[in-house]
XYZ file of C-alpha atoms in Angstrom:
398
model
C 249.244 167.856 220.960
C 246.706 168.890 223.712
C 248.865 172.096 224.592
C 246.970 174.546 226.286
C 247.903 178.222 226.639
C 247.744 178.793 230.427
C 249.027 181.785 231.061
C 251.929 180.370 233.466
C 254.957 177.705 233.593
C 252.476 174.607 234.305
C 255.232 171.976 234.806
C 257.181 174.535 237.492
C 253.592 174.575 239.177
C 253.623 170.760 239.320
C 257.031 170.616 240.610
C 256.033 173.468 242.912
C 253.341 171.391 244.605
C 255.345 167.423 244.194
C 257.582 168.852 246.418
C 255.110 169.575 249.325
C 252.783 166.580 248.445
C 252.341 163.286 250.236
C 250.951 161.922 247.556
C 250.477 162.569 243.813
C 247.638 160.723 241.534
C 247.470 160.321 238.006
C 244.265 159.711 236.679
C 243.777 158.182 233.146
C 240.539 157.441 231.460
C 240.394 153.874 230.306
C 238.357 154.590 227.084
C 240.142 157.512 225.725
C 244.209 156.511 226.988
C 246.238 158.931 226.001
C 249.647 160.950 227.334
C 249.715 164.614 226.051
C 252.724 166.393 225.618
C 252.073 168.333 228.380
C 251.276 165.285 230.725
C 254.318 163.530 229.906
C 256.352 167.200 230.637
C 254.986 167.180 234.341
C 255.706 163.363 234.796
C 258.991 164.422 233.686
C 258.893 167.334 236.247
C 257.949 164.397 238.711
C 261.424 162.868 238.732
C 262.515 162.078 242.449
C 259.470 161.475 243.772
C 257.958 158.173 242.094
C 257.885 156.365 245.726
C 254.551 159.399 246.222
C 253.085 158.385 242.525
C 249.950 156.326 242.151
C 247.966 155.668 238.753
C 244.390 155.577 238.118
C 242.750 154.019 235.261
C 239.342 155.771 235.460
C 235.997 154.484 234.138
C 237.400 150.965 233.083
C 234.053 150.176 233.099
C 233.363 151.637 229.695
C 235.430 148.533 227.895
C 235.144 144.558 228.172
C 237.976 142.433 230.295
C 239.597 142.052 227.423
C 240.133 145.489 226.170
C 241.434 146.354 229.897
C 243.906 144.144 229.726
C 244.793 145.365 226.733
C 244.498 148.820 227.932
C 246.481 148.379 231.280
C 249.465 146.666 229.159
C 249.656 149.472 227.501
C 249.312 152.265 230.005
C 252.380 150.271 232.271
C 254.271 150.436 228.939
C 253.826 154.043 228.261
C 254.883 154.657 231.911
C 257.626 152.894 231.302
C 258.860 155.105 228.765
C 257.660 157.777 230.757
C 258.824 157.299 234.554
C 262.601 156.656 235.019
C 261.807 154.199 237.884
C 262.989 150.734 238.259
C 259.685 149.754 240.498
C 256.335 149.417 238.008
C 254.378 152.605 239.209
C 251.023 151.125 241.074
C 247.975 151.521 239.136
C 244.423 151.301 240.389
C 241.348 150.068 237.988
C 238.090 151.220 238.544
C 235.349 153.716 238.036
C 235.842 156.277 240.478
C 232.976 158.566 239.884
C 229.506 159.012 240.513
C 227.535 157.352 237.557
C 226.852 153.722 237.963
C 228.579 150.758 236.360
C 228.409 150.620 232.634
C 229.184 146.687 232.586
C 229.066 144.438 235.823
C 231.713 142.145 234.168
C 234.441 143.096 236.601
C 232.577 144.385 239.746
C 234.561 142.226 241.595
C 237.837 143.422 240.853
C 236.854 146.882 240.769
C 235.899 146.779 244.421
C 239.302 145.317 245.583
C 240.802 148.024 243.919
C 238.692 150.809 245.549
C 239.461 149.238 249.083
C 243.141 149.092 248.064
C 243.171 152.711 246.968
C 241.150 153.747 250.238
C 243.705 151.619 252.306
C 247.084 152.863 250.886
C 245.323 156.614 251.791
C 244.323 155.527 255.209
C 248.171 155.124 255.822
C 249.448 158.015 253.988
C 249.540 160.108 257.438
C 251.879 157.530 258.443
C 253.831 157.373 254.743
C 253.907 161.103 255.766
C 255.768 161.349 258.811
C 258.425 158.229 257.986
C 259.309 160.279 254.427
C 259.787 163.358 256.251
C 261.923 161.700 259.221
C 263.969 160.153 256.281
C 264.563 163.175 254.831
C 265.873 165.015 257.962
C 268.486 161.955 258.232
C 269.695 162.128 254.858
C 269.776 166.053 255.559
C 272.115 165.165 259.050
C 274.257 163.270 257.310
C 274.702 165.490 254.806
C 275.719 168.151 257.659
C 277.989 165.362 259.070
C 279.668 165.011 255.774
C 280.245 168.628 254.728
C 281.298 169.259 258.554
C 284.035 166.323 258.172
C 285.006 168.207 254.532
C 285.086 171.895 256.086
C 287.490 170.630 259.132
C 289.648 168.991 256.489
C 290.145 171.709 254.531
C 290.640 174.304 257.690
C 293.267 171.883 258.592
C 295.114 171.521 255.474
C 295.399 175.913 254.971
C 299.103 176.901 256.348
C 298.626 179.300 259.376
C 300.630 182.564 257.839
C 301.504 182.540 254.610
C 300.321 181.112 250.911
C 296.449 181.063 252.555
C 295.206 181.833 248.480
C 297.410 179.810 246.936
C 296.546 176.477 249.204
C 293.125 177.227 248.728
C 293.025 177.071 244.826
C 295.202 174.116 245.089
C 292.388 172.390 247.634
C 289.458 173.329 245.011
C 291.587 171.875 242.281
C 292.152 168.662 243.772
C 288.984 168.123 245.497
C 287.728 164.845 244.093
C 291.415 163.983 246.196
C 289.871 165.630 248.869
C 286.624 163.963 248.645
C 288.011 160.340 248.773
C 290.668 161.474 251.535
C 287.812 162.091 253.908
C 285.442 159.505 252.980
C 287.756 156.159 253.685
C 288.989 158.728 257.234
C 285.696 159.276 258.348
C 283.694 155.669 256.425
C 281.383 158.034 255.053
C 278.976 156.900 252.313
C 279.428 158.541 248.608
C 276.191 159.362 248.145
C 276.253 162.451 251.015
C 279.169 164.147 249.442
C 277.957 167.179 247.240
C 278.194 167.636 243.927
C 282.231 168.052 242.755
C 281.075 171.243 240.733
C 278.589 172.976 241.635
C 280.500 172.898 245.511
C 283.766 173.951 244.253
C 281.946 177.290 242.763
C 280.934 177.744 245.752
C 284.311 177.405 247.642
C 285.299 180.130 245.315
C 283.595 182.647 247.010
C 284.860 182.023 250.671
C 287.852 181.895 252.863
C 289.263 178.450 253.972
C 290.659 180.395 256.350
C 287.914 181.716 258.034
C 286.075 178.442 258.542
C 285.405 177.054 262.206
C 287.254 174.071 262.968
C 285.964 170.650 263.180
C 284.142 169.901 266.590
C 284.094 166.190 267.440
C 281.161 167.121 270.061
C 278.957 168.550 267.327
C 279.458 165.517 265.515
C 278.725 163.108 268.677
C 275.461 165.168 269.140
C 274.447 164.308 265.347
C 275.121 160.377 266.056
C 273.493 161.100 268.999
C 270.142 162.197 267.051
C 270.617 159.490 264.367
C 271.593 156.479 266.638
C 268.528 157.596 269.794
C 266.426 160.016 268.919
C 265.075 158.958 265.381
C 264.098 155.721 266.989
C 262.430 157.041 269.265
C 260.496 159.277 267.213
C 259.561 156.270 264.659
C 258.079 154.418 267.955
C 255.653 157.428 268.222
C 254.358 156.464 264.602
C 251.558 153.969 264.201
C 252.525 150.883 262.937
C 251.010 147.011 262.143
C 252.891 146.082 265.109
C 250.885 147.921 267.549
C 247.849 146.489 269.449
C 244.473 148.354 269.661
C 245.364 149.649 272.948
C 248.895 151.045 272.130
C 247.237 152.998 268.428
C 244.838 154.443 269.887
C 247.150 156.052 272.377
C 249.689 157.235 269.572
C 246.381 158.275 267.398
C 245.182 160.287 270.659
C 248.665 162.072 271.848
C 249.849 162.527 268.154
C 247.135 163.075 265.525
C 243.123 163.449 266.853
C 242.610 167.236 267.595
C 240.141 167.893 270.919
C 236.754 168.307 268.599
C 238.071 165.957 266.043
C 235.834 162.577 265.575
C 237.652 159.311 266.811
C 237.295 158.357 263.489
C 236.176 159.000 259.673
C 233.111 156.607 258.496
C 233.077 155.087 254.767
C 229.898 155.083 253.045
C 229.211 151.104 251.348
C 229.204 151.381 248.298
C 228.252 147.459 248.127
C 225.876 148.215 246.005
C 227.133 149.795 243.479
C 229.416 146.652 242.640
C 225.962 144.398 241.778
C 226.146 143.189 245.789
C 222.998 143.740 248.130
C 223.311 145.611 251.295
C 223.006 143.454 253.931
C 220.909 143.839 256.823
C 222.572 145.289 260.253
C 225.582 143.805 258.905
C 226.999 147.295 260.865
C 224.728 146.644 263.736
C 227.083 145.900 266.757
C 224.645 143.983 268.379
C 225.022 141.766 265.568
C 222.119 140.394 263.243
C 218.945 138.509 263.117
C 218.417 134.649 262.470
C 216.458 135.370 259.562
C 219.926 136.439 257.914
C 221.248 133.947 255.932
C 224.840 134.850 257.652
C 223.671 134.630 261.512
C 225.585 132.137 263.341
C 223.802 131.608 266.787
C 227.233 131.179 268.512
C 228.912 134.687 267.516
C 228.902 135.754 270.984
C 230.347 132.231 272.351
C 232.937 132.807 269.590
C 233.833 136.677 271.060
C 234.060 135.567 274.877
C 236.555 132.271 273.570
C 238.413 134.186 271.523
C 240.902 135.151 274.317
C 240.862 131.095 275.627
C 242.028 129.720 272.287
C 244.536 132.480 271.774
C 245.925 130.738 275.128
C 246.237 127.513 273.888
C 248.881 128.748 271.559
C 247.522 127.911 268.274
C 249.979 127.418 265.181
C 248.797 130.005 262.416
C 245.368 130.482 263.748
C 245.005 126.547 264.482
C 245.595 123.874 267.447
C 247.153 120.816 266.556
C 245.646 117.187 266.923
C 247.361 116.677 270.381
C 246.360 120.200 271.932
C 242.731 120.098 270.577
C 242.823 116.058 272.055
C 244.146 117.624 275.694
C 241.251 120.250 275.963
C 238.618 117.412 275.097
C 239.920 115.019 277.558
C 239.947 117.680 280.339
C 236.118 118.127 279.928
C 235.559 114.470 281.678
C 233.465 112.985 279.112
C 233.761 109.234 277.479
C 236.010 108.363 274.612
C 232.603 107.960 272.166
C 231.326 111.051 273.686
C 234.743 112.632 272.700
C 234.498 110.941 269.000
C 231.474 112.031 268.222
C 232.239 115.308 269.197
C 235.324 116.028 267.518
C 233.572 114.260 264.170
C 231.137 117.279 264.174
C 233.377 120.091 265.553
C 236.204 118.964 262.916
C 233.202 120.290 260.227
C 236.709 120.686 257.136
C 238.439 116.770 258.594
C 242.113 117.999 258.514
C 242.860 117.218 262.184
C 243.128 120.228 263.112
C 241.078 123.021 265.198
C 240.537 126.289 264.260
C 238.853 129.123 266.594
C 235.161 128.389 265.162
C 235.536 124.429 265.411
C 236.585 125.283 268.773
C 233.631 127.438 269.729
C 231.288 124.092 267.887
C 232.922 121.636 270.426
C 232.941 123.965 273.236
C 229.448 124.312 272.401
C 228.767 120.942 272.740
C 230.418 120.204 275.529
C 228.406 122.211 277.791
C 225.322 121.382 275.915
C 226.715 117.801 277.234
C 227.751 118.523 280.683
C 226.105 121.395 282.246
C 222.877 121.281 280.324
C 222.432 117.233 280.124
C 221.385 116.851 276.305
C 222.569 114.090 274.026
C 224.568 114.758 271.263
C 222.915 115.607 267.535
C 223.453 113.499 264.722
C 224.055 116.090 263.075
C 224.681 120.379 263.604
C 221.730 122.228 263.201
C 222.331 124.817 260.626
C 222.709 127.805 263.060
C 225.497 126.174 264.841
C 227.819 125.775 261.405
C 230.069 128.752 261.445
C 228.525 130.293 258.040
C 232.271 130.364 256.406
C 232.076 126.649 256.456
C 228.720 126.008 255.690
C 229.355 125.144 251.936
C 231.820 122.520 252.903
C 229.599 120.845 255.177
C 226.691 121.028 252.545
C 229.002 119.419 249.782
C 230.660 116.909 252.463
C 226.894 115.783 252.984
C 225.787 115.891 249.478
C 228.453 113.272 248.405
C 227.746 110.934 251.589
C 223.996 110.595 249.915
């Protein structure tokens, strides 16, 4: 069904291009599922590289939640059948074209997915480079391997006579061969060639002829595997590296001289039933009429690097540390309390960096500026991700 008469050997073409592709995207309409003969022939042509495959159910927009999960059940179990992998291929749900959302029901979701798919190809230069430095060390110890196999067999050929006759006996016994050098040489099974197709090819040579084995050549090999690949992986960016140390690596090893630092992603807020908010790119932040604006975002910034020294415990300080840096300011104990009673805006004991920022704020409203301490914190002062709480802690004192 669906065969088309191209004129050429499409699934050769696909393998063609799988082979020189970083990554490879199937896209399947959500409305209209369906695996054609001829798709499931190039998935088939697709075997060996599943780790570059990534699934797209298009226009899931067209059909209710429930029909998607319906749909997406049975698109993984098709792929199943399809894809010989034992990882469940990644699929992505969305509507990735231009017309605008047929049903709003699962905006939400759709969005996540669209920043997941636009994240996973934000690292794909860097999926790049690690697949290719794999596969030059499974190609040098696949040298290594034939090199330790082609010294053995140079060694084992008698020096005058019965050259032909050892070397048919070698070919016919060279699955003995095979585990002779791998438990010499601890090599792993799976960089020995295949038995067959590499005893054809003995056929057509001379054991005799062969160089022998050079333990320097192989030392230089370790030499790359055990130094040099490190060294090149350390070049790559990685989640490990501060802003300071990737932008380096992004300078010296990826942006050309009239290349932009970077590549700018249109919102596309709007399209998912949000509004655009107002200067939320603005870097000089936004106004107070914004419902988001928290009048201490610049406080926040210029303490960021202070509580960072206080060595906070996953992104909090502990009862006794946040207790040291209030005594230290020289106020009184009831000062103190009702400080830490309004910086403390979620009660768990605990500080994070924007309760920090609240009593820091309030401390040198305190001390250097000579004000009493609110009742309560004005609006502007809550740190907006916590301004819920502290609506619904209030609503139940009343």
């Amino acid at each position: 069904k669906q065969r088309t008469n191209r004129g050429y050997d499409f699934t050769k073409v696909v393998s063609w291009f799988a082979e020189r592709a970083d990554l490879i995207i199937l896209l399947f309409d959500a409305h209209k599922l369906d695996i054609s003969d001829e798709l499931k022939g190039a998935i088939d042509t697709l075997k060996g590289h599943e780790d570059k495959i990534r699934c797209i159910l298009n226009k899931a927009d067209q059909i209710d939640r429930q029909q998607l999960m319906r749909v997406y059940g049975a698109l993984l179990w098709s792929l199943g059948k399809t894809m010989s992998s034992p990882e469940v291929a990644r699929v992505y749900v969305g509507s990735f074209w231009e017309q605008p959302l047929h049903t709003m029901d699962n905006a939400d979701l759709f969005e996540q997915e669209e920043k997941d798919l636009m994240r996973d190809l934000a690292i794909l230069p860097r999926q790049s480079s690690v697949r290719k430095i794999n596969e030059l060390v499974k190609r040098i110890r696949k040298v290594k391997t034939l090199a330790y196999i082609i010294g053995h067999l140079k060694s084992q050929m008698p020096s005058l006579m019965g050259k032909d006759k050892m070397q048919q006996k070698l070919i016919n016994d060279l699955p003995s061969v095979f585990r002779t050098v791998l438990k010499k040489y601890n090599l792993a099974p799976g960089d020995f060639p295949d038995i067959q197709s590499f005893s054809e090819k003995l056929r057509e040579v001379k054991f005799s002829e062969f160089n022998t084995y050079s333990p320097k050549q192989i030392e230089e090999l370790d030499e790359v595997l055990t130094r040099e690949i490190p060294k090149l992986m350390e070049l790559l960016p990685s989640e490990r590296d501060s802003p300071e140390t990737l932008k380096a690596k992004m300078a010296a090893n990826y942006i050309q001289e009239d290349a932009p630092e970077y590549v700018p992603l249109v919102s596309r807020a709007d399209r998912f039933g949000k509004k655009k908010v107002e200067n939320e790119a603005n870097p000089f932040g936004s106004t107070e009429e914004n419902p988001d604006h928290w009048a201490l975002q610049d406080s926040a910034e210029r303490l960021k690097s202070v509580f960072e020294s206080l060595g906070p415990k996953g992104g909090f300080l502990d009862t006794a540390k946040a207790r040291d840096v209030l005594l230290k300011t020289g106020l009184s104990k009831e000062q103190l309390r009702q400080i830490w009673n309004l910086s403390d805006i979620d009660c768990d004991g605990y500080f994070d960096h924007e309760e920090y920022v609240v009593a820091m704020f309030l401390v040198d409203a305190v001390v250097q500026k000579k004000k009493p301490i609110p009742a309560e914190l004005p609006l502007s002062v809550v740190p907006p991700s916590k301004r819920k709480l502290l609506m619904n802690y209030n609503d139940n004192k009343v």
